[in-house]
Short mmCIF file of C-alpha atoms and ligand atoms in Angstrom, two decimals:
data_model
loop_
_atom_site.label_atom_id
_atom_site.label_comp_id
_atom_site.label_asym_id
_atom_site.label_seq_id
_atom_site.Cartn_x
_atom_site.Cartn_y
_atom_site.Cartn_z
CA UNK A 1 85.63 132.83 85.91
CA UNK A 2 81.86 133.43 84.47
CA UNK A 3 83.08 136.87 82.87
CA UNK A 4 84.55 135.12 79.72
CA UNK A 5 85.04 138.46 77.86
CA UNK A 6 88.85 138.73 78.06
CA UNK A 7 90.34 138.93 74.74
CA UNK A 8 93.14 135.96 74.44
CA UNK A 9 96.58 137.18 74.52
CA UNK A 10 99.61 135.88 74.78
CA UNK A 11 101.43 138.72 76.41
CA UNK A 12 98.90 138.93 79.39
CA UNK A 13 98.27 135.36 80.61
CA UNK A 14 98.20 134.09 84.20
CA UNK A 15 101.35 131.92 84.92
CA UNK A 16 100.94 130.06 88.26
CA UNK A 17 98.17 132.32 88.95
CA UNK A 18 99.84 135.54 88.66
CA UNK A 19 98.98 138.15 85.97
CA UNK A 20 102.01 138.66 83.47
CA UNK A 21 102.94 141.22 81.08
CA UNK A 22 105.12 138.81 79.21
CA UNK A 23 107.35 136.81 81.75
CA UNK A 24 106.90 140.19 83.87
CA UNK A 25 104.61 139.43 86.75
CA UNK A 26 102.42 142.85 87.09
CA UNK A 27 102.22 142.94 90.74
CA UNK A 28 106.12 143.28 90.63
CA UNK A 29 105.32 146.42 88.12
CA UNK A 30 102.88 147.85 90.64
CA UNK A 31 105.71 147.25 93.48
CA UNK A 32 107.88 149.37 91.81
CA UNK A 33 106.52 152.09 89.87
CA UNK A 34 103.44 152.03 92.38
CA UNK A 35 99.52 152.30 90.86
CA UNK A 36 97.81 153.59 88.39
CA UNK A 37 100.54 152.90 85.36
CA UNK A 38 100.27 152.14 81.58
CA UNK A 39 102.20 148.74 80.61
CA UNK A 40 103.12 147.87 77.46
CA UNK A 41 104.22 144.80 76.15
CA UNK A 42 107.26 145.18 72.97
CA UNK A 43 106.12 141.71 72.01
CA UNK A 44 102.59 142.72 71.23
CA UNK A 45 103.71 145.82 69.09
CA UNK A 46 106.28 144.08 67.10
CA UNK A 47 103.81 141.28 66.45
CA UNK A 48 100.82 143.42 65.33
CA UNK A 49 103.03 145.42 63.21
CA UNK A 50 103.93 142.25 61.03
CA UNK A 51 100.52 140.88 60.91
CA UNK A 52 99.25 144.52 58.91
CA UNK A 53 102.83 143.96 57.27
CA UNK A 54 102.02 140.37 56.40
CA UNK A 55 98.76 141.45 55.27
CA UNK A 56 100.26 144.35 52.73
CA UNK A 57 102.58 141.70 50.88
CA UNK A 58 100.98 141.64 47.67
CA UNK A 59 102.38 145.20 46.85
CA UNK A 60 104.79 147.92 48.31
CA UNK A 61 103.44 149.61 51.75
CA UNK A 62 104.19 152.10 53.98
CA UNK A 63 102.52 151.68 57.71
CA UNK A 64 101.96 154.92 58.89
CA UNK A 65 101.43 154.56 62.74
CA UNK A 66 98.44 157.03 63.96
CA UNK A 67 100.98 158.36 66.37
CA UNK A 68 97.47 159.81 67.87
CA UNK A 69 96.25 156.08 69.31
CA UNK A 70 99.63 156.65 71.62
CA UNK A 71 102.73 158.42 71.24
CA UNK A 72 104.94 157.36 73.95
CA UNK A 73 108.50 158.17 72.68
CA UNK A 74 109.48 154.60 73.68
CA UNK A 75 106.60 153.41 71.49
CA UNK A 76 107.03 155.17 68.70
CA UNK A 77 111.00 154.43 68.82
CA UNK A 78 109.93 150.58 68.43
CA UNK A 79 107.84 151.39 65.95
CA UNK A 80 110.33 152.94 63.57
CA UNK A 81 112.95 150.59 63.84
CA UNK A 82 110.85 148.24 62.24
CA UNK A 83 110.44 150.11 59.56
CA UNK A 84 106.82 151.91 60.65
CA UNK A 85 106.46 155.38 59.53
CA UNK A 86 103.81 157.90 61.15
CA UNK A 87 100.96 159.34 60.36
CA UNK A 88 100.36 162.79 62.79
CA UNK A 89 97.45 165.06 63.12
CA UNK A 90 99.68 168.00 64.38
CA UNK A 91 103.41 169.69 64.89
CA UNK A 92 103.32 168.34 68.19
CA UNK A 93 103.15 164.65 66.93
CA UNK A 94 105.70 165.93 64.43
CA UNK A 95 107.84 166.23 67.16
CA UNK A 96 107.41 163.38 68.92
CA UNK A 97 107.68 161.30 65.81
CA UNK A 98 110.74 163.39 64.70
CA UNK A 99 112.10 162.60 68.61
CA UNK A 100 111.39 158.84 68.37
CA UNK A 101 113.59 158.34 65.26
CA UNK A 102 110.99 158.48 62.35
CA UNK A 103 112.41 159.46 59.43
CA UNK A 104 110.50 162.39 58.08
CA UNK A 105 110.45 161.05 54.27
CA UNK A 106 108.36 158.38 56.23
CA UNK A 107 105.75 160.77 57.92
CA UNK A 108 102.33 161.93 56.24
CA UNK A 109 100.67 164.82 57.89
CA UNK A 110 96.79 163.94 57.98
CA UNK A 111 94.20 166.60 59.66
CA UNK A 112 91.23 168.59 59.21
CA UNK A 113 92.65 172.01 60.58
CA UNK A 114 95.83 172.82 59.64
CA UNK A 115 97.48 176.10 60.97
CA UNK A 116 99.78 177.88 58.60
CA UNK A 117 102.86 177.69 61.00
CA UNK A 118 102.14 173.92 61.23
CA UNK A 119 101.68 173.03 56.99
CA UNK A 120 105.44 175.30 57.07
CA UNK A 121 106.88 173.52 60.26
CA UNK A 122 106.28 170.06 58.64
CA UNK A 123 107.46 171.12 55.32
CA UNK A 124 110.50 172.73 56.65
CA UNK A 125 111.29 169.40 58.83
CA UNK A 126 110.81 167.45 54.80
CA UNK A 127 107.78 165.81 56.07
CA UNK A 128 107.15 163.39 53.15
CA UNK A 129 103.33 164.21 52.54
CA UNK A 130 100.64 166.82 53.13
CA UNK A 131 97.10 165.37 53.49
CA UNK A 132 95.17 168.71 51.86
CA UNK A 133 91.22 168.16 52.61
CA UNK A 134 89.77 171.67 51.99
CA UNK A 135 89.98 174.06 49.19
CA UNK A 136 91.11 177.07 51.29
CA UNK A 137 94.16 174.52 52.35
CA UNK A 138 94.89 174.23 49.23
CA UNK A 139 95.45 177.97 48.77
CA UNK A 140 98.11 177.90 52.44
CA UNK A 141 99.76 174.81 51.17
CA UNK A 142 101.03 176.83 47.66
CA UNK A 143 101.63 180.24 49.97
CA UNK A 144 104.08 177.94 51.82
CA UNK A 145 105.34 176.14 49.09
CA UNK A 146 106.05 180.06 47.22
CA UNK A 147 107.85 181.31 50.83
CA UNK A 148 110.16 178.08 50.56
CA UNK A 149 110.99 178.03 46.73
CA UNK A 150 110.01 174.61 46.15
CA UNK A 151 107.02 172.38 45.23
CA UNK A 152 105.52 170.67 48.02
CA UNK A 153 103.98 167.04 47.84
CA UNK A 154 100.33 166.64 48.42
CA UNK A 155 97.91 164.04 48.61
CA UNK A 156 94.13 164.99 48.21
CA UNK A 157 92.13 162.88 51.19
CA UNK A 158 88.82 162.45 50.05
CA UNK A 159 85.75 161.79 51.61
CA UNK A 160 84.10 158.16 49.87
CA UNK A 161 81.21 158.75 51.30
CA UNK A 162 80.93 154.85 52.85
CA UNK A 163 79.24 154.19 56.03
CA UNK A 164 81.93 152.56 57.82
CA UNK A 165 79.43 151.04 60.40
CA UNK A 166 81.46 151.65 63.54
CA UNK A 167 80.39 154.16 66.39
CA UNK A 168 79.47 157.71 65.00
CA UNK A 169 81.89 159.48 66.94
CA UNK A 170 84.79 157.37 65.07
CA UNK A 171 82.82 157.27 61.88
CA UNK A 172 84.73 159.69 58.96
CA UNK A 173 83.67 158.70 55.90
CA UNK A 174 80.43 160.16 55.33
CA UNK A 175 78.79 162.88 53.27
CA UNK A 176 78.26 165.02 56.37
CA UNK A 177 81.46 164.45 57.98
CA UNK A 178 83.83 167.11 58.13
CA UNK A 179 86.23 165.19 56.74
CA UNK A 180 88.02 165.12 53.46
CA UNK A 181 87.24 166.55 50.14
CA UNK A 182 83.55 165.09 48.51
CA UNK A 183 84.75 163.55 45.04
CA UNK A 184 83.03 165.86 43.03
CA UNK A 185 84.36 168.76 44.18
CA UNK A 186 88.29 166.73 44.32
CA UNK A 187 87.58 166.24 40.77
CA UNK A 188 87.24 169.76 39.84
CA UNK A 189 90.66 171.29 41.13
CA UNK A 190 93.14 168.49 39.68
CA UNK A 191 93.54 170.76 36.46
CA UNK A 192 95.09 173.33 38.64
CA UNK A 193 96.94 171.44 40.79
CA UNK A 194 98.27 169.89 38.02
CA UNK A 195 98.74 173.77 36.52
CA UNK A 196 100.37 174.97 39.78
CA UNK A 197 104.13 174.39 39.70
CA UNK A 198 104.48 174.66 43.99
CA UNK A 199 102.22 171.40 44.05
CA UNK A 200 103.07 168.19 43.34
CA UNK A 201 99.91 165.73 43.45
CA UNK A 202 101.79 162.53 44.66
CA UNK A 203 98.86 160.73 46.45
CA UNK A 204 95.00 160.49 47.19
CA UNK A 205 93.58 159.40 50.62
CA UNK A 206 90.13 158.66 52.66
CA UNK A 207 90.16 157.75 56.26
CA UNK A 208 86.57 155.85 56.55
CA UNK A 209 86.59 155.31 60.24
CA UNK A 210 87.79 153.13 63.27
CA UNK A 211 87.39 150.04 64.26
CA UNK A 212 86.10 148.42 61.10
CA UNK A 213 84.28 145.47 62.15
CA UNK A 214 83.78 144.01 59.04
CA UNK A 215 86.36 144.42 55.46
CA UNK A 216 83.55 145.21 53.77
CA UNK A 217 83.34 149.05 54.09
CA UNK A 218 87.07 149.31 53.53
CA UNK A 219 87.16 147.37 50.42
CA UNK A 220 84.55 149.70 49.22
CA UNK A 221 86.20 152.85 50.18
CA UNK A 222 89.73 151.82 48.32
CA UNK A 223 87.45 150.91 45.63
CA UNK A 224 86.22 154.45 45.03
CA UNK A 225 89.53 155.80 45.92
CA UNK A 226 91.25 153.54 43.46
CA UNK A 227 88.58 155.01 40.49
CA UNK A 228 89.27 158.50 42.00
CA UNK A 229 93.54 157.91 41.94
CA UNK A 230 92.65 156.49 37.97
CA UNK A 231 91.31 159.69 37.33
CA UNK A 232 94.23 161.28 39.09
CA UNK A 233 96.30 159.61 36.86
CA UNK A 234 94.35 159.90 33.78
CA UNK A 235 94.65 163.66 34.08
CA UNK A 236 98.29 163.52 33.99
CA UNK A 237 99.55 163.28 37.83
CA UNK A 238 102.47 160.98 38.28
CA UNK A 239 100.72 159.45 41.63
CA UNK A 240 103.44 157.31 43.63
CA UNK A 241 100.76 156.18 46.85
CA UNK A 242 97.37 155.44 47.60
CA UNK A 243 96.58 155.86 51.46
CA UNK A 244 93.41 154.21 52.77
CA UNK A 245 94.00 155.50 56.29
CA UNK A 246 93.31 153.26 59.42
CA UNK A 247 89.91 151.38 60.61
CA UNK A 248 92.13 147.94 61.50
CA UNK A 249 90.20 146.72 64.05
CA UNK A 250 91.11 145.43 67.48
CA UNK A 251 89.18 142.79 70.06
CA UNK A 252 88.42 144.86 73.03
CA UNK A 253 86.50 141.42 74.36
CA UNK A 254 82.50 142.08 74.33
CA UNK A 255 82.45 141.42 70.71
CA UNK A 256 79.22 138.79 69.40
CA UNK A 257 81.95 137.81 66.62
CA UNK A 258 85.60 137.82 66.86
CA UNK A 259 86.99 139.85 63.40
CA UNK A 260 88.30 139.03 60.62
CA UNK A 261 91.99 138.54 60.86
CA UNK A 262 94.41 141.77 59.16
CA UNK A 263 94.54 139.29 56.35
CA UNK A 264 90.85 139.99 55.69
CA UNK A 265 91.78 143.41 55.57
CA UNK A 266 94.65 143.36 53.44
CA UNK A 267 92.33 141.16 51.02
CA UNK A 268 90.27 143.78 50.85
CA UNK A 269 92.36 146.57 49.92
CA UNK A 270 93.41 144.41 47.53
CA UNK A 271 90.11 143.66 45.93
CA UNK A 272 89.18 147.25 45.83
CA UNK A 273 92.21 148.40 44.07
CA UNK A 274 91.99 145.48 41.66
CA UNK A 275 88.12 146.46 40.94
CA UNK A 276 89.03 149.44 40.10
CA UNK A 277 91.89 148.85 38.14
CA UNK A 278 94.65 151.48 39.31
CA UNK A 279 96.74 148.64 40.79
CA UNK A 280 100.10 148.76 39.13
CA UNK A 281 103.40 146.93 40.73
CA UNK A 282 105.02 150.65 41.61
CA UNK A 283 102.11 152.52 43.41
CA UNK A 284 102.60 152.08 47.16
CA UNK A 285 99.83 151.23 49.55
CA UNK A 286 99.53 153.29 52.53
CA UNK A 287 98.09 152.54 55.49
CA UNK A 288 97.05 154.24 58.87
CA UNK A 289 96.80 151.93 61.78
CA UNK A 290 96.64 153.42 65.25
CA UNK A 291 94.75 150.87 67.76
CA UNK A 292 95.80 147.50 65.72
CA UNK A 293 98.96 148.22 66.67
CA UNK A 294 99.07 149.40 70.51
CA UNK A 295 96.03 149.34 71.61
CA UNK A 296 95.98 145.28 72.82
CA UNK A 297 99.52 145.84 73.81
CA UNK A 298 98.77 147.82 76.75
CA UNK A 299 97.01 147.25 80.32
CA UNK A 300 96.50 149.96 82.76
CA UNK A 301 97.12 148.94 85.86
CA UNK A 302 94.91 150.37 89.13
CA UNK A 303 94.34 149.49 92.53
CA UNK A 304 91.28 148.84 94.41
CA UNK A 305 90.91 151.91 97.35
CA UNK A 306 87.51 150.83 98.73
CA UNK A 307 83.99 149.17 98.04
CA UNK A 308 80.59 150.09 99.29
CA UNK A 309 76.95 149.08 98.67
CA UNK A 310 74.72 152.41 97.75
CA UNK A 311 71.69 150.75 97.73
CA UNK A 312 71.75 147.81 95.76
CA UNK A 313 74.89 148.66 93.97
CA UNK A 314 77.84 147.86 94.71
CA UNK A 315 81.27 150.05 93.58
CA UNK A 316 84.78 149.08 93.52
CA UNK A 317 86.45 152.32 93.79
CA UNK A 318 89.96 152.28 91.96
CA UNK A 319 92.67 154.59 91.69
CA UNK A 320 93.04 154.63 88.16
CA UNK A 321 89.40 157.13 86.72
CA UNK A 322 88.78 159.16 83.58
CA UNK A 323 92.12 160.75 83.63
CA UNK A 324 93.62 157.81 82.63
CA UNK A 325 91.31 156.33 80.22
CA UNK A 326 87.98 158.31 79.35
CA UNK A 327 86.60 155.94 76.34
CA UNK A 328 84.08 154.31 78.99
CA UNK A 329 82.71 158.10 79.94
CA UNK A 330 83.48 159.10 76.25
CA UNK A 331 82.16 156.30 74.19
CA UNK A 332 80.40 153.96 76.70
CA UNK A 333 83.33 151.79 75.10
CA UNK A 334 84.24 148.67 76.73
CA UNK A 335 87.48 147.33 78.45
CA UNK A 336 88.35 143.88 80.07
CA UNK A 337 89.22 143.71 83.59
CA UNK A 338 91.76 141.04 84.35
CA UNK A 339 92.20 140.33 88.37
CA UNK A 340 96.15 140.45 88.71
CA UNK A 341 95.49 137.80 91.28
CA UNK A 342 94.10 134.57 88.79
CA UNK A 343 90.60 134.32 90.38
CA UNK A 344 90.12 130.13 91.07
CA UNK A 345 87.72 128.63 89.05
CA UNK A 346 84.55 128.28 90.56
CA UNK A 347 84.82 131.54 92.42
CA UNK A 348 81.81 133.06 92.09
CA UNK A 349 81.35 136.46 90.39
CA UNK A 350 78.76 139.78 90.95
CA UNK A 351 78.08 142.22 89.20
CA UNK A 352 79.91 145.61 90.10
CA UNK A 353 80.68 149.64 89.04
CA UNK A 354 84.71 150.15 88.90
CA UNK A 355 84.92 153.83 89.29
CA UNK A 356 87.63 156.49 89.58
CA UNK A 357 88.15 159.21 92.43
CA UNK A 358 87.45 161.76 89.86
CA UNK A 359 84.54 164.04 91.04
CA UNK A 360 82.43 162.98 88.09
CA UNK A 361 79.30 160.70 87.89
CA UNK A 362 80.70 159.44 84.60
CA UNK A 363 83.80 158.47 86.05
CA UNK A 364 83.49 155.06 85.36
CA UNK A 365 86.17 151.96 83.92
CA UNK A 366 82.90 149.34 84.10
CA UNK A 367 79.27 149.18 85.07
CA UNK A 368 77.73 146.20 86.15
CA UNK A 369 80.45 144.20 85.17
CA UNK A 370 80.42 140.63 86.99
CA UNK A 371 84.04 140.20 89.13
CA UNK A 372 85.48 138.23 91.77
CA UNK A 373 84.70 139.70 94.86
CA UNK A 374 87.66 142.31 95.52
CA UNK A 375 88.81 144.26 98.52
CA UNK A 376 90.84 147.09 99.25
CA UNK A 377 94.88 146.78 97.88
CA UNK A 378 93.62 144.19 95.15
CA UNK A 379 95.30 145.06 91.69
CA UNK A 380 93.36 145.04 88.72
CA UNK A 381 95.11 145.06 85.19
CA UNK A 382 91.99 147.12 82.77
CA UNK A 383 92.86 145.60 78.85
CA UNK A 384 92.80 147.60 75.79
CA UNK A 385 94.42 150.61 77.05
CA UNK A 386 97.72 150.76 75.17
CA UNK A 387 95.25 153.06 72.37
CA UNK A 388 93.73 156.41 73.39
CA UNK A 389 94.78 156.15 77.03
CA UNK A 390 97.89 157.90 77.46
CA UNK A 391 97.02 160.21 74.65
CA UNK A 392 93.60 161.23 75.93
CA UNK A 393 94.47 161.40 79.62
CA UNK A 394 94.19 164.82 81.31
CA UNK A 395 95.05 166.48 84.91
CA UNK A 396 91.22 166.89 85.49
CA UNK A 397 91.13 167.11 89.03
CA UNK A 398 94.86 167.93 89.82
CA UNK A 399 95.95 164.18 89.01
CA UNK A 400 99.38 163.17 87.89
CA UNK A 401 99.85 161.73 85.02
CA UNK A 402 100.24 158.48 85.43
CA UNK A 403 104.07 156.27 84.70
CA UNK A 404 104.36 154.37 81.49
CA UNK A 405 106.23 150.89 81.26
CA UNK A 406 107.45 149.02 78.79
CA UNK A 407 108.21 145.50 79.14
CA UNK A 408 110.33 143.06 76.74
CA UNK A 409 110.58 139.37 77.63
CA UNK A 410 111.70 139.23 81.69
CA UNK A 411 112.87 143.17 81.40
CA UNK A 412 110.67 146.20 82.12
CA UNK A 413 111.97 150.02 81.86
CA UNK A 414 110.18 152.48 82.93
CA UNK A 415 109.57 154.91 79.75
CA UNK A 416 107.82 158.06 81.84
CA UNK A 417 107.82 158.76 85.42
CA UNK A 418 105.11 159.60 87.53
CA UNK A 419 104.28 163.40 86.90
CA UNK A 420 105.65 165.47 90.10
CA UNK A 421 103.87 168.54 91.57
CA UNK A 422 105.58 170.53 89.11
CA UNK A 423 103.94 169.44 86.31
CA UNK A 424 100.32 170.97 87.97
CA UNK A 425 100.94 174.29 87.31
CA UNK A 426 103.63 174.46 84.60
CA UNK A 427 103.32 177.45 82.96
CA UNK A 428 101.34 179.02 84.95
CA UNK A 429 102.19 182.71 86.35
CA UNK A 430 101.91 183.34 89.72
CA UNK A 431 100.14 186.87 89.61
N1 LIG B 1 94.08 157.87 60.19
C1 LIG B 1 93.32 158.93 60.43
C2 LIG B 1 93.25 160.02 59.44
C3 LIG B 1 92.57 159.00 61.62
O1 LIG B 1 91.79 160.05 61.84
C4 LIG B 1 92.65 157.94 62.57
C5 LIG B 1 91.91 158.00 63.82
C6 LIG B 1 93.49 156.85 62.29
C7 LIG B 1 94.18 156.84 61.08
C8 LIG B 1 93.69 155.70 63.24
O2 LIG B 1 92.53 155.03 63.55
P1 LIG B 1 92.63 153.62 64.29
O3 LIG B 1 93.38 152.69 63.41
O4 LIG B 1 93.31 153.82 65.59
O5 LIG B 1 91.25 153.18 64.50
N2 LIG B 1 89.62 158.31 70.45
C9 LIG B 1 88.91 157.32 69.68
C10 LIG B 1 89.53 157.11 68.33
C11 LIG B 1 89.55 158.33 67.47
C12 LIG B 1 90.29 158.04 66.19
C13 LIG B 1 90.47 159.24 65.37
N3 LIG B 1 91.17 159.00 64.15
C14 LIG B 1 88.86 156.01 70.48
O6 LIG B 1 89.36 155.98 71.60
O7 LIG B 1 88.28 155.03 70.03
#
């Protein structure tokens, strides 16, 4: 095939020209759950999850999954028997993390808008840390910690102020993001954290961005968060963690350069600590993958409808659109497109738009991406999706939501049916 921008995997390679998800052959998944559908592969999850862990040897870690990237209860249950913790962006993740098994001494609660019911909801479940990234948070946090009787555990997330040279809409770490505290004004309110007997100061954070294409941003974020924890310290907080958030890349297969391995990544953290000299054998690293975890471990699977020409273009029209995965209309961001059907190898490739059915111009999975010439009841596996498919998806259109499948060596469950009727208008009120 010409298109050569497939990222390798082992957990979705042809075998005797067929497709697989493991030794699951993903026309027998479209046979029986029927298209579009999310695969996952266990494999792939359990295998990222000790390359970060490899990576984070040199010193005590927590992973805290972004349970945002996908938080398929089956997912998330894998994830915490090996020992993965969470990091969630709301009560609802809570939940689902809470659901899946995570232990909540194992959850940090990260986010930029915090209700009041939420901060008390997570600190009523014993939700291990509170990510506090605005003064006036600061202010709810201690209300909630006075209404419970106890001290709650903080960490401040900062904002480094690193250009984390990814795409702006995944970019955090700037001066004019809205995220995180600026250093300066961190600096100021230790004293009266440290003062205030409902807080307890155990950790500092930043979050510099996704998909880090280069260690080099990250090492200098943990390298200003390291000064900023020594200062921490220096003031008199007992700090147990240092969280650096996420940013671990993944190959989504149009990249110039393949990226450094996690080991680049760990070595970085590393580095930056070490430069700024708050590594000590007891402080735990924390980190925040989301993507590097799930996002190469899952396919979705779609169907081709119909083709046309309009003009000089021509469209494969699929069944799965922008429901199912909107980071091509969101981000212009690129996915592979993997025949399920191993295209021979001198079969000869054009250039074509996959679309969805979804009313929408920018209902799009490719443009002018060069495949094997498909027809109608073809299956098409799009790579990548296991991150910020599921979890973005909507009902835009009156869609289902689509089944979810997880797959372990020669077994596949399904982990969520097919959305019925039902689910259109739950809630609603018939007036
Ligand atoms: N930690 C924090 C505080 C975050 O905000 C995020 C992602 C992560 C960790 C995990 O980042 P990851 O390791 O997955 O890159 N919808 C976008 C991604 C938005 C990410 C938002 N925050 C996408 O589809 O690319």
């Amino acid at each position: 095939m010409a298109d050569t921008q497939i990222p390798e995997s082992p957990w979705f390679s042809y075998r005797d020209g067929a497709l697989m998800c493991e030794d699951v052959p993903l026309a027998s998944v479209a046979a029986e759950v029927d298209t579009p559908a999310f695969v996952y592969s266990g494999a792939a999850i359990d295998d990222a999850y000790r390359s970060i862990d490899d990576a984070l040897s040199f010193a005590p870690h927590l992973i805290a999954y972004a349970v945002k990237a996908n938080g398929n209860l089956s997912v998330l249950a894998r994830l915490a028997s090996q020992g993965c913790g969470a990091d969630i962006v709301s009560v609802g993740e809570m939940q689902r993390a809470l659901k899946a098994g995570f232990p909540p001494e194992r959850i940090v609660y990260s986010g930029v808008g915090k209700r009041r019911d939420e901060i008390l909801a997570a600190a009523q479940a014993g939700v291990r840390t509170l990510h506090v990234e605005n003064i006036q948070e600061l202010d709810v946090v201690e209300s909630v910690a006075r209404e419970l009787g106890r001290p709650l555990a903080i960490g401040l997330r900062v904002n480094p102020d690193v250009d984390a040279k990814t795409h702006p809409y995944i970019a955090t770490g700037l001066r004019e993001s809205k995220f995180g505290l600026a250093i300066p004004v961190a600096e100021s309110i230790i004293p009266s954290i440290l003062e205030n007997p409902h807080l307890e100061l155990e950790s500092v954070a930043c979050h510099i961005g996704s998909q880090l294409s280069s260690p080099r941003p990250l090492r200098e974020a943990v390298e200003i968060l390291g000064r900023f924890a020594k200062h921490c310290v220096e003031q008199g907080a007992m700090l147990r963690a240092i969280d650096v958030g996420g940013g671990w890349p993944m190959h989504y297969g149009h990249e110039v350069d393949a990226y450094p391995p996690p080991a680049a990544f760990g070595d970085a953290i590393r580095e930056g600590l070490e430069a700024s000299g708050v590594l000590r054998p007891d402080l735990e690293i924390i980190t925040e993958p989301g993507r590097a975890l799930v996002g190469d471990a899952g396919v979705l699977l779609t169907r081709v409808l119909y083709t046309k020409m309009q003009g000089e273009r021509r469209f494969v029209i699929v069944d799965a659109a922008m429901t199912e995965l909107i980071r091509p209309a969101l981000y212009g961001a690129y996915h592979a497109i993997m025949p399920v059907v191993e295209p021979g190898p001198s079969t000869d490739v054009i250039p074509v738009d996959v679309v969805g059915p979804v009313c929408e111009s920018g209902d799009f999975v490719a443009k002018d991406r060069p495949l094997p010439e498909l027809k109608q009841g073809d299956l098409l596996a799009i790579r990548g999706a296991g991150a910020y498919g599921r979890e973005m998806q909507s009902m835009y259109n009156a869609r289902p939501l689509p089944p979810e499948v997880l797959v372990d060596g020669s077994r596949s469950r399904l982990v969520r049916r097919r959305s019925g009727p039902e689910a259109l208008w739950q809630g609603e009120i018939l007036a």
